[in-house]
Coordinates of C-alpha atoms and ligand atoms in Angstrom, one line a residue:
M543 CA 16.6 21.9 7.7
T544 CA 14.9 19.0 8.9
A545 CA 15.6 17.1 5.8
I546 CA 19.9 17.8 5.8
E547 CA 19.3 17.4 9.5
A548 CA 17.6 13.3 8.3
V549 CA 20.1 12.7 5.6
V550 CA 23.3 14.1 7.8
L551 CA 22.2 11.1 10.4
G552 CA 21.8 8.8 7.3
R553 CA 18.3 8.7 6.9
K554 CA 16.8 9.6 3.8
G555 CA 15.2 13.3 3.7
I556 CA 12.6 14.8 1.8
H557 CA 11.6 18.1 1.7
I558 CA 8.4 20.0 0.6
D559 CA 7.0 23.5 0.4
I560 CA 4.9 25.6 -1.8
N561 CA 6.9 28.6 -2.0
P562 CA 9.9 27.8 -4.5
L563 CA 12.4 29.8 -3.2
S564 CA 12.4 27.3 0.2
V565 CA 13.4 24.9 -2.6
F566 CA 16.0 26.3 -4.1
I567 CA 17.8 27.8 -0.7
T568 CA 17.9 24.3 0.5
K569 CA 18.7 22.3 -2.3
T570 CA 21.3 24.4 -3.8
L571 CA 22.5 25.2 0.0
V572 CA 23.2 20.7 0.3
Q573 CA 24.3 20.4 -3.4
P574 CA 27.4 19.5 -3.2
I575 CA 30.3 21.5 -5.1
D576 CA 33.9 22.1 -6.0
L577 CA 35.0 26.1 -3.9
N578 CA 37.0 26.4 -6.3
E579 CA 35.3 26.5 -9.2
L580 CA 33.1 28.4 -7.0
G581 CA 35.8 31.0 -5.9
A582 CA 37.3 31.2 -10.3
A583 CA 33.6 32.5 -10.6
Y584 CA 33.2 34.9 -8.1
E585 CA 36.0 36.5 -8.7
L586 CA 34.8 36.6 -12.1
V587 CA 32.0 38.2 -11.5
V588 CA 33.5 40.6 -9.0
E589 CA 35.8 41.3 -11.6
E590 CA 33.5 41.9 -14.5
Y591 CA 31.1 44.6 -11.9
E592 CA 33.6 46.5 -11.2
R593 CA 34.8 47.3 -14.9
L594 CA 31.2 47.7 -16.0
A595 CA 29.6 49.1 -12.1
P596 CA 27.8 52.5 -13.3
K597 CA 29.4 55.4 -11.4
S598 CA 27.6 58.6 -12.4
E599 CA 23.4 58.8 -12.7
I600 CA 23.9 58.6 -17.0
D601 CA 26.0 55.6 -16.4
I602 CA 22.4 54.1 -13.8
Q603 CA 20.5 54.8 -17.0
T604 CA 22.5 53.1 -19.0
T605 CA 22.7 50.2 -17.3
L606 CA 19.3 49.9 -16.8
Q607 CA 18.7 50.3 -20.4
R608 CA 21.3 47.2 -21.1
Y609 CA 20.0 44.8 -18.5
P610 CA 16.7 43.3 -17.4
Y611 CA 15.2 43.3 -14.8
P612 CA 11.9 42.7 -12.9
R613 CA 9.1 45.9 -13.2
G614 CA 5.4 45.9 -13.2
I615 CA 4.7 43.0 -10.9
T616 CA 2.6 44.6 -8.4
L617 CA 3.3 43.9 -4.6
P618 CA 0.8 43.1 -1.9
R619 CA -1.9 45.3 -0.9
D620 CA -0.3 46.7 2.5
S621 CA 3.2 47.3 0.7
D622 CA 4.4 50.7 0.5
V623 CA 4.7 51.0 -3.0
E624 CA 2.7 49.2 -5.6
F625 CA 5.1 48.1 -8.2
I626 CA 8.4 46.2 -7.5
E627 CA 10.6 48.2 -9.4
Q628 CA 9.6 50.7 -6.9
L629 CA 11.4 49.2 -3.7
F630 CA 14.9 50.3 -5.2
S631 CA 17.1 53.6 -6.0
D632 CA 17.7 53.8 -9.9
K633 CA 21.0 52.6 -8.6
Q634 CA 20.5 49.8 -6.8
L635 CA 18.1 48.7 -9.9
A636 CA 21.5 49.2 -12.2
E637 CA 24.1 47.4 -9.7
L638 CA 21.5 44.6 -9.1
A639 CA 20.7 44.5 -12.2
L640 CA 24.3 44.1 -13.9
L641 CA 25.2 41.8 -10.8
K642 CA 22.8 39.3 -12.4
H643 CA 22.8 40.2 -15.8
L644 CA 27.1 38.4 -14.6
I645 CA 25.3 35.3 -12.5
V646 CA 22.8 34.4 -15.7
N647 CA 25.9 34.5 -17.7
I648 CA 27.9 31.9 -15.6
G649 CA 28.8 28.8 -17.6
E650 CA 28.3 25.8 -14.9
G651 CA 24.4 25.8 -14.2
Y652 CA 25.3 24.7 -10.6
I653 CA 28.1 27.1 -10.7
R654 CA 25.3 30.0 -11.4
N655 CA 22.9 28.5 -8.3
H656 CA 25.2 29.0 -6.2
L657 CA 26.0 32.7 -7.4
F658 CA 21.9 33.3 -6.8
L659 CA 22.3 32.4 -3.2
M660 CA 24.2 34.8 -2.3
F661 CA 22.2 37.5 -4.6
S662 CA 19.2 35.9 -2.5
G663 CA 20.8 37.2 0.0
L664 CA 22.2 40.0 -0.8
L665 CA 18.8 41.0 -1.6
N666 CA 17.9 41.7 1.4
R667 CA 19.9 44.7 2.0
I668 CA 19.8 45.8 -0.6
N669 CA 16.5 48.0 -1.1
L670 CA 14.8 50.5 -0.2
T671 CA 12.9 48.4 2.5
Y672 CA 16.3 48.1 4.8
H673 CA 17.0 50.2 7.6
T674 CA 20.1 49.9 10.3
N675 CA 18.8 49.9 14.0
T676 CA 21.2 51.6 17.2
Y677 CA 22.3 48.8 17.6
G678 CA 24.6 47.9 14.5
G679 CA 21.7 45.5 13.2
G680 CA 19.2 45.5 10.4
D681 CA 16.7 44.2 7.9
S682 CA 14.6 44.2 5.6
G683 CA 11.6 45.8 6.2
V684 CA 9.4 41.9 5.2
M685 CA 12.1 40.1 7.6
R686 CA 10.7 43.3 10.2
Y687 CA 8.1 44.0 9.5
Y688 CA 5.9 41.3 7.1
R689 CA 5.5 43.9 4.5
Y690 CA 6.8 45.7 2.0
R691 CA 7.8 49.0 3.9
I692 CA 9.5 52.0 3.0
A693 CA 12.1 53.3 5.3
P694 CA 12.3 56.5 6.2
N695 CA 15.9 56.6 6.1
P696 CA 16.9 53.3 4.3
T697 CA 20.5 52.7 4.5
L698 CA 22.1 52.2 1.7
S699 CA 24.6 49.5 1.2
D700 CA 27.5 48.9 -1.4
A701 CA 26.4 45.8 -2.9
L702 CA 29.8 44.4 -4.2
H703 CA 31.0 43.9 -0.3
Y704 CA 27.7 42.5 0.6
F705 CA 28.1 40.4 -2.4
G706 CA 31.6 39.1 0.1
V707 CA 30.1 39.1 2.6
R708 CA 27.6 36.3 1.5
Y709 CA 30.2 34.6 -0.3
K710 CA 31.8 34.3 2.7
S711 CA 29.4 33.0 4.6
I712 CA 27.8 30.5 2.1
L713 CA 31.8 29.0 1.6
S714 CA 32.0 28.8 5.6
A715 CA 28.6 26.9 5.6
K716 CA 29.8 24.8 2.6
R717 CA 32.4 23.7 4.2
E718 CA 30.6 22.3 7.5
L719 CA 28.5 20.7 5.2
A720 CA 30.6 19.4 3.2
P721 CA 32.3 16.4 5.5
L722 CA 28.2 15.6 6.2
I723 CA 26.6 15.8 2.7
N724 CA 28.3 14.8 -0.3
E725 CA 28.4 12.7 -3.2
S726 CA 28.1 9.7 -1.1
N727 CA 24.8 10.4 0.6
I728 CA 23.3 13.4 -1.5
H729 CA 21.4 10.7 -3.4
N730 CA 19.2 10.5 0.1
F731 CA 17.9 14.3 -0.1
Q732 CA 15.3 15.3 -2.3
A733 CA 13.8 19.1 -2.8
Y734 CA 10.2 19.9 -4.5
Q735 CA 7.9 21.9 -4.8
G736 CA 4.6 21.3 -3.7
T737 CA 1.8 21.2 -1.4
A738 CA 1.3 18.9 1.5
T739 CA -2.3 19.2 0.2
D740 CA -1.7 16.6 -2.1
L741 CA 1.4 14.9 -1.8
N742 CA 1.4 12.7 -5.0
R743 CA 4.9 12.2 -5.4
I744 CA 4.8 9.7 -2.4
A745 CA 4.0 6.8 -2.1
D746 CA 0.8 5.6 0.7
E747 CA 2.5 4.3 3.6
S748 CA 5.8 5.0 2.7
V749 CA 7.5 7.6 5.2
D750 CA 8.8 7.3 8.4
Y751 CA 8.5 10.4 10.4
V752 CA 6.6 13.5 9.6
Y753 CA 7.9 17.4 10.5
T754 CA 5.6 19.8 10.0
D755 CA 5.6 23.7 10.4
P756 CA 2.7 25.0 8.7
P757 CA 2.4 28.9 8.4
Y758 CA 0.4 30.3 11.9
G759 CA -2.9 31.6 10.3
A760 CA -2.9 34.6 9.4
K761 CA 0.8 35.8 10.9
I762 CA 3.1 35.6 8.0
Q763 CA 2.0 35.8 4.2
Y764 CA 5.1 33.8 3.1
L765 CA 4.5 33.3 -1.1
D766 CA 3.1 37.4 -1.2
L767 CA 6.7 38.2 1.3
S768 CA 8.9 36.3 -1.3
T769 CA 7.9 38.1 -4.6
M770 CA 11.0 41.1 -4.2
W771 CA 12.8 37.2 -4.6
N772 CA 11.2 35.1 -6.7
A773 CA 10.7 37.4 -9.3
W774 CA 14.9 38.7 -9.3
L775 CA 15.4 34.5 -9.1
D776 CA 12.8 33.9 -12.4
L777 CA 11.2 31.9 -9.6
P778 CA 7.8 31.3 -11.3
V779 CA 4.4 31.3 -9.2
S780 CA 1.4 29.9 -10.5
D781 CA -2.0 30.5 -9.3
F782 CA -2.6 27.0 -7.7
D783 CA 0.4 27.3 -5.9
R784 CA -1.2 30.6 -4.3
Q785 CA -4.7 28.8 -4.3
Q786 CA -3.2 25.7 -1.9
E787 CA -0.9 27.7 0.3
I788 CA -2.1 27.2 3.2
I789 CA -2.4 30.7 4.9
E790 CA -5.5 33.4 6.6
G791 CA -5.3 36.4 4.2
G792 CA -3.1 37.5 1.8
R793 CA -3.4 38.3 -1.5
L794 CA -6.6 36.1 -2.4
E795 CA -8.1 36.8 1.0
K796 CA -8.7 33.9 2.5
T797 CA -11.0 32.8 5.1
R798 CA -10.5 31.6 8.5
D799 CA -12.5 28.2 7.0
E800 CA -10.1 28.5 3.5
Y801 CA -7.2 27.8 5.6
S802 CA -9.1 24.8 8.1
D803 CA -9.9 23.3 5.3
L804 CA -6.5 22.9 3.2
M805 CA -4.5 22.6 6.8
A806 CA -7.0 19.6 7.1
Q807 CA -6.3 18.6 3.7
S808 CA -2.7 18.6 4.0
I809 CA -3.0 16.6 7.3
R810 CA -4.9 14.1 5.7
E811 CA -2.4 13.6 3.2
L812 CA 0.3 13.4 6.2
Y813 CA -1.6 10.8 7.5
R814 CA -1.6 8.3 4.3
V815 CA 1.8 8.8 3.5
L816 CA 2.7 7.6 6.7
K817 CA 3.9 4.5 7.4
F818 CA 2.1 2.7 10.6
D819 CA 3.3 3.5 14.2
R820 CA 5.2 6.7 13.2
W821 CA 4.7 10.1 14.3
M822 CA 4.1 13.4 13.4
S823 CA 5.5 16.2 14.9
F824 CA 3.3 19.3 14.5
V825 CA 4.8 22.7 14.8
F826 CA 2.6 25.1 15.7
A827 CA 2.4 29.0 18.0
D828 CA -1.1 30.7 18.0
K829 CA -2.7 32.2 20.7
N830 CA -6.0 31.9 19.8
P831 CA -7.2 28.1 20.4
S832 CA -9.9 27.3 17.3
Y833 CA -7.3 26.9 15.0
W834 CA -5.5 24.4 18.0
H835 CA -8.5 23.0 18.1
T836 CA -9.1 23.1 14.1
I837 CA -5.5 20.3 14.2
V838 CA -6.4 18.5 16.8
E839 CA -9.5 17.3 15.4
T840 CA -8.6 17.0 11.5
A841 CA -5.3 15.2 13.0
E842 CA -7.8 12.6 15.6
Q843 CA -10.6 12.5 12.5
A844 CA -7.5 11.0 9.9
G845 CA -6.4 8.5 12.0
F846 CA -3.7 10.0 14.4
E847 CA -3.3 9.3 18.0
Y848 CA -2.4 11.9 20.1
M849 CA 1.0 11.8 21.8
G850 CA 2.0 14.8 23.6
A851 CA 2.9 18.4 23.1
V852 CA 6.2 20.7 24.0
P853 CA 6.5 24.1 24.0
Q854 CA 9.9 25.3 22.4
S855 CA 10.7 29.3 22.7
N856 CA 12.4 30.7 19.9
S857 CA 15.8 32.3 21.0
T858 CA 15.8 35.7 19.2
R859 CA 12.3 38.2 19.9
S860 CA 11.1 39.8 17.0
F861 CA 10.0 42.9 16.3
K862 CA 6.9 42.4 16.5
K863 CA 7.0 40.4 19.9
V864 CA 8.9 43.5 21.2
Q865 CA 6.2 45.5 20.1
H866 CA 2.9 44.2 20.6
P867 CA 4.2 41.7 23.6
S868 CA 1.0 40.2 24.5
T869 CA -0.4 39.7 21.7
V870 CA 2.2 38.5 19.9
L871 CA 3.7 34.6 20.6
S872 CA 7.1 34.0 19.9
G873 CA 7.2 30.1 21.5
Q874 CA 6.0 27.5 19.2
L875 CA 4.0 24.2 20.9
I876 CA 5.1 21.2 18.9
I877 CA 2.2 18.6 19.3
N878 CA 3.2 14.9 18.4
F879 CA 0.5 12.8 16.9
R880 CA 1.1 8.8 16.1
K881 CA 0.1 6.7 13.1
A882 CA -1.8 4.0 15.1
R883 CA -4.3 1.0 13.8
S884 CA -6.7 1.8 17.1
P885 CA -5.8 5.6 18.3
R886 CA -7.3 6.0 21.6
A887 CA -9.1 9.2 21.4
I888 CA -8.7 11.7 23.5
M889 CA -10.5 12.5 26.3
K890 CA -13.4 15.3 27.4
L891 CA -13.9 16.8 30.3
D892 CA -16.5 19.1 30.1
L893 CA -16.5 21.9 32.0
G894 CA -19.5 23.6 31.5
D895 CA -19.1 27.1 32.8
D896 CA -16.9 26.8 35.2
A897 CA -13.6 26.6 32.4
T898 CA -13.2 30.5 33.0
D899 CA -12.1 29.8 37.1
L900 CA -10.6 26.5 35.4
I901 CA -8.3 28.6 33.5
L902 CA -7.8 31.4 35.7
E903 CA -6.8 28.5 38.3
T904 CA -4.1 27.1 35.7
A905 CA -2.5 30.7 35.3
E906 CA -2.4 31.0 38.8
N907 CA -0.4 27.7 39.3
V908 CA 1.9 28.2 35.9
I909 CA 2.7 31.9 37.9
A910 CA 3.1 30.4 40.8
E911 CA 5.4 27.1 40.2
R912 CA 8.1 29.9 37.6
N913 CA 7.9 32.8 39.9
G914 CA 6.0 35.0 36.9
A915 CA 4.8 33.5 33.9
T916 CA 5.2 34.8 30.4
I917 CA 2.1 35.4 28.3
E918 CA 3.7 32.6 26.2
E919 CA 4.3 29.7 29.1
I920 CA 0.9 30.3 30.6
N921 CA -0.9 30.2 27.0
S922 CA 1.8 27.1 26.0
E923 CA -0.1 24.7 29.1
L924 CA -3.7 26.2 28.5
I925 CA -3.2 24.5 25.0
I926 CA -1.9 21.7 26.6
K927 CA -4.4 21.0 29.4
G928 CA -7.1 22.3 26.5
I929 CA -6.2 19.4 24.4
E930 CA -5.6 16.4 26.5
L931 CA -8.5 17.0 28.6
G932 CA -10.5 18.3 25.6
F933 CA -11.7 21.8 26.2
L934 CA -10.2 23.3 23.0
D935 CA -13.4 23.2 22.1
L936 CA -14.5 25.1 24.8
L937 CA -11.5 27.6 24.9
S938 CA -11.6 28.9 21.5
K939 CA -15.4 29.4 21.9
K940 CA -15.0 31.7 24.5
Y941 CA -11.6 32.9 23.6
D942 CA -10.1 34.1 20.4
D943 CA -7.7 35.8 22.9
L944 CA -6.2 35.1 26.4
S945 CA -4.7 38.4 27.2
P946 CA -8.0 40.6 28.3
L947 CA -8.5 37.9 30.6
L948 CA -5.2 37.9 31.8
D949 CA -4.7 41.3 32.0
S950 CA -7.6 42.2 34.3
Y951 CA -7.0 38.9 37.3
F952 CA -2.3 39.9 37.3
D953 CA -0.3 41.7 37.1
L954 CA 2.0 42.3 34.5
D955 CA 6.0 43.7 34.7
D956 CA 6.2 45.6 31.9
E957 CA 10.4 45.1 32.1
T958 CA 10.2 41.4 32.0
Q959 CA 6.7 40.6 30.3
K960 CA 5.6 38.1 33.3
Y961 CA 2.2 37.8 35.6
H962 CA 2.7 38.2 38.1
M963 CA -0.4 37.4 40.9
P964 CA -1.2 41.0 42.3
K965 CA -0.4 42.4 45.7
N966 CA -1.7 40.9 49.0
K967 CA -4.7 39.2 46.4
Q968 CA -5.5 35.8 46.0
F969 CA -7.4 34.4 42.8
K970 CA -10.6 32.1 45.1
S971 CA -10.9 29.6 42.8
A972 CA -15.5 29.0 42.9
I973 CA -15.4 25.5 41.4
P974 CA -16.6 22.5 43.2
L975 CA -13.4 21.0 44.5
E976 CA -14.3 17.1 43.0
L977 CA -14.9 18.8 39.1
R978 CA -10.7 20.8 40.1
L979 CA -9.5 17.4 41.1
R980 CA -11.0 16.0 38.0
Y981 CA -9.4 18.5 35.7
F982 CA -5.9 18.8 37.5
L983 CA -5.5 14.8 38.0
L984 CA -6.6 13.6 33.7
S985 CA -3.8 16.4 33.1
Y986 CA -1.1 14.9 35.4
L987 CA -2.3 11.0 34.7
T988 CA -2.4 11.8 31.0
R989 CA 1.2 13.4 31.5
K990 CA 2.6 10.0 32.7
R991 CA 0.9 8.1 30.7
Q992 CA 3.4 9.4 27.9
A993 CA 6.1 9.5 29.8
G994 CA 5.9 5.6 30.7
V995 CA 5.1 6.2 34.4
D996 CA 3.2 4.5 36.6
P997 CA 3.1 6.6 39.9
D998 CA 1.7 5.2 42.7
F999 CA -0.6 7.4 45.5
S1000 CA 1.8 9.2 47.1
E1001 CA 3.3 10.4 45.0
I1002 CA 0.2 12.0 43.2
V1003 CA -1.0 13.1 46.3
Q1004 CA 2.8 15.0 46.9
D1005 CA 2.1 16.1 42.8
I1006 CA -1.6 16.8 42.8
M1007 CA -1.8 19.1 45.7
P1008 CA -0.2 22.1 44.9
M1009 CA -1.9 22.3 41.9
L1010 CA -5.4 23.0 44.8
K1011 CA -3.8 24.8 46.9
N1012 CA -6.5 27.8 45.9
G1013 CA -9.6 27.4 47.6
L1014 CA -10.8 23.5 49.8
T1015 CA -8.1 21.5 49.3
P1016 CA -9.4 17.5 49.2
E1017 CA -9.7 15.0 51.2
E1018 CA -7.6 11.8 50.7
Q1019 CA -10.0 9.4 50.5
T1020 CA -11.3 12.3 48.2
I1021 CA -8.3 12.2 45.7
L1022 CA -8.7 8.4 45.9
N1023 CA -12.9 8.2 44.5
V1024 CA -11.6 10.8 42.0
L1025 CA -8.7 8.7 41.2
R1026 CA -10.3 5.5 40.3
E1027 CA -13.2 6.9 38.1
L1028 CA -10.1 8.2 36.1
A1029 CA -7.5 5.5 36.7
R1030 CA -7.3 2.0 37.5
E1031 CA -4.2 0.4 40.4
M1032 CA -1.6 -2.0 38.8
P1033 CA -0.6 -5.1 40.7
D1034 CA 2.0 -3.5 42.0
G1035 CA 0.4 -0.5 43.5
R1036 CA 1.1 1.9 40.7
W1037 CA -1.7 3.9 38.9
R1038 CA -2.6 4.0 35.2
L1039 CA -5.1 6.2 33.3
R1040 CA -8.1 4.1 32.1
E1041 CA -7.8 3.5 28.5
G1042 CA -11.0 2.3 26.0
G1043 CA -11.2 5.0 23.6
Q1044 CA -13.5 7.8 24.5
M1045 CA -14.7 9.0 28.0
R1046 CA -16.5 11.8 28.7
L1047 CA -16.6 13.4 32.1
D1048 CA -19.3 15.4 32.7
G1049 CA -18.9 17.9 35.7
I1050 CA -19.7 15.5 38.6
Ligands
SAM1940 C1 6.0 28.7 9.5 S1 6.8 28.5 8.0 C2 8.3 27.5 8.6 C3 9.0 27.7 8.5 C4 9.9 27.1 8.1 N1 9.6 26.1 9.1 C5 11.7 28.1 8.5 O1 11.6 27.7 10.0 O2 11.9 28.9 7.8 C6 5.4 28.2 6.6 C7 5.7 27.2 5.5 O3 5.2 26.3 4.5 C8 4.9 26.6 3.3 N2 3.3 26.3 2.9 C9 2.7 27.1 2.5 N3 1.6 26.6 2.2 C10 1.8 25.1 2.1 C11 1.5 23.8 1.0 N4 0.0 24.2 0.8 N5 2.1 22.6 0.8 C12 3.2 23.1 1.3 N6 3.8 24.3 2.2 C13 3.7 25.3 2.1 C14 5.2 28.1 3.1 O4 6.2 28.5 2.2 C15 6.2 28.6 4.8 O5 7.5 27.8 4.0

């Protein structure tokens, strides 16, 4: 979507993904097409299908002998069945094989691709992993459980009916896109299968903006999970593609280190192709701080300057999230970096043994501010603070999951999935006041700097005090002392975070 939006905005957009399915879908979606021609081809396929569709068990077996379909291709290890053909009933296989045969025989390549786009959507529905739920919706195992899970009671849909449904939705997408992307600007759009770890088709310093949304650790095995689609659509995936895929686990059982190395290579490549003073937005979601640490550290080593992070929540909750609310995050952070000629490094705050208290205090602040907070909200704030104050490293060494810590200090409301302060109890911080003050002041000033705002002293006091409501509250003089260490006073009396590279603030 990013590349498509770029072209709509009059820019050039390049979409790159290691998965040929992603490239096929994107390319076909934007390809200008004569809708009458597509309509005629669709009608032809439907007509032929109705004529040849298997109606009896004998028909099904004859169809299966007559038309090819993918078979003998192994599925990922955690699938319920070993081979691709076992994902379908004989009837489903015969119907899909016939439909594919009819599409393959459509003359024009670009029309054929559009029919295959409909077919790819249909595949989600016509297989034994698909089932409807009590709310009227439904999905395949891949989309819902992130694995090929045979449904205990698969929903057997009518292939031709859903081919028609796909036709209507592609038609409406095409109608919407036609005024925006057409023969006049399609040359601004490029999509190719490739690896972000080696962007050899893109020249150094030629790109104005990078938006990247890499896989999140071991969460979703994209290439493995696309096996059914890539096989039916004849989209090849090579061993090299699998080696380059930036995931943890999967068919090649990649380790966390391999994942981090590939991620680091891709960040260096993104740096290479980006022009100076241009930005990269990096989308990521995981509650394990060590991934964040790797990303931020690699980006800094490559020469990027951290420019801030914004949380972005998903509008829909995945099934996994509904099942395990505190272990799967539904929201992501978008971390922005700039390719600067002399990048400023993130300041470091050494929290030592006080880290746990500060984590809890940060969580408590988020909970108080929002009158109850979800794991995502707390996590986002902690990751952002961890990045901005340079303690991600420590966070990642101490915790790979903050949920147990939060569970032991706060009450989780099962219904709203929000953490609250336990009744009649307040978490009392045992951290020295000045360290707490540094912690919140540094984060506060970093954000003000990113927003291009210099607060005056009374604003600072007003904003900082609520964060320090636990335990002792500082005198204004103490705030001023710490402020002088971290920031400088401008001629107009406003305060700005000191610049000048890395600064270690080793406690008090
Ligand atoms: C989190 S998904 C992004 C999904 C996409 N933003 C969307 O909303 O559908 C991660 C994507 O990274 C791709 N990917 C994994 N390794 C890659 C690599 N080395 N080069 C390019 N893309 C890669 C996967 O195929 C997958 O499509």
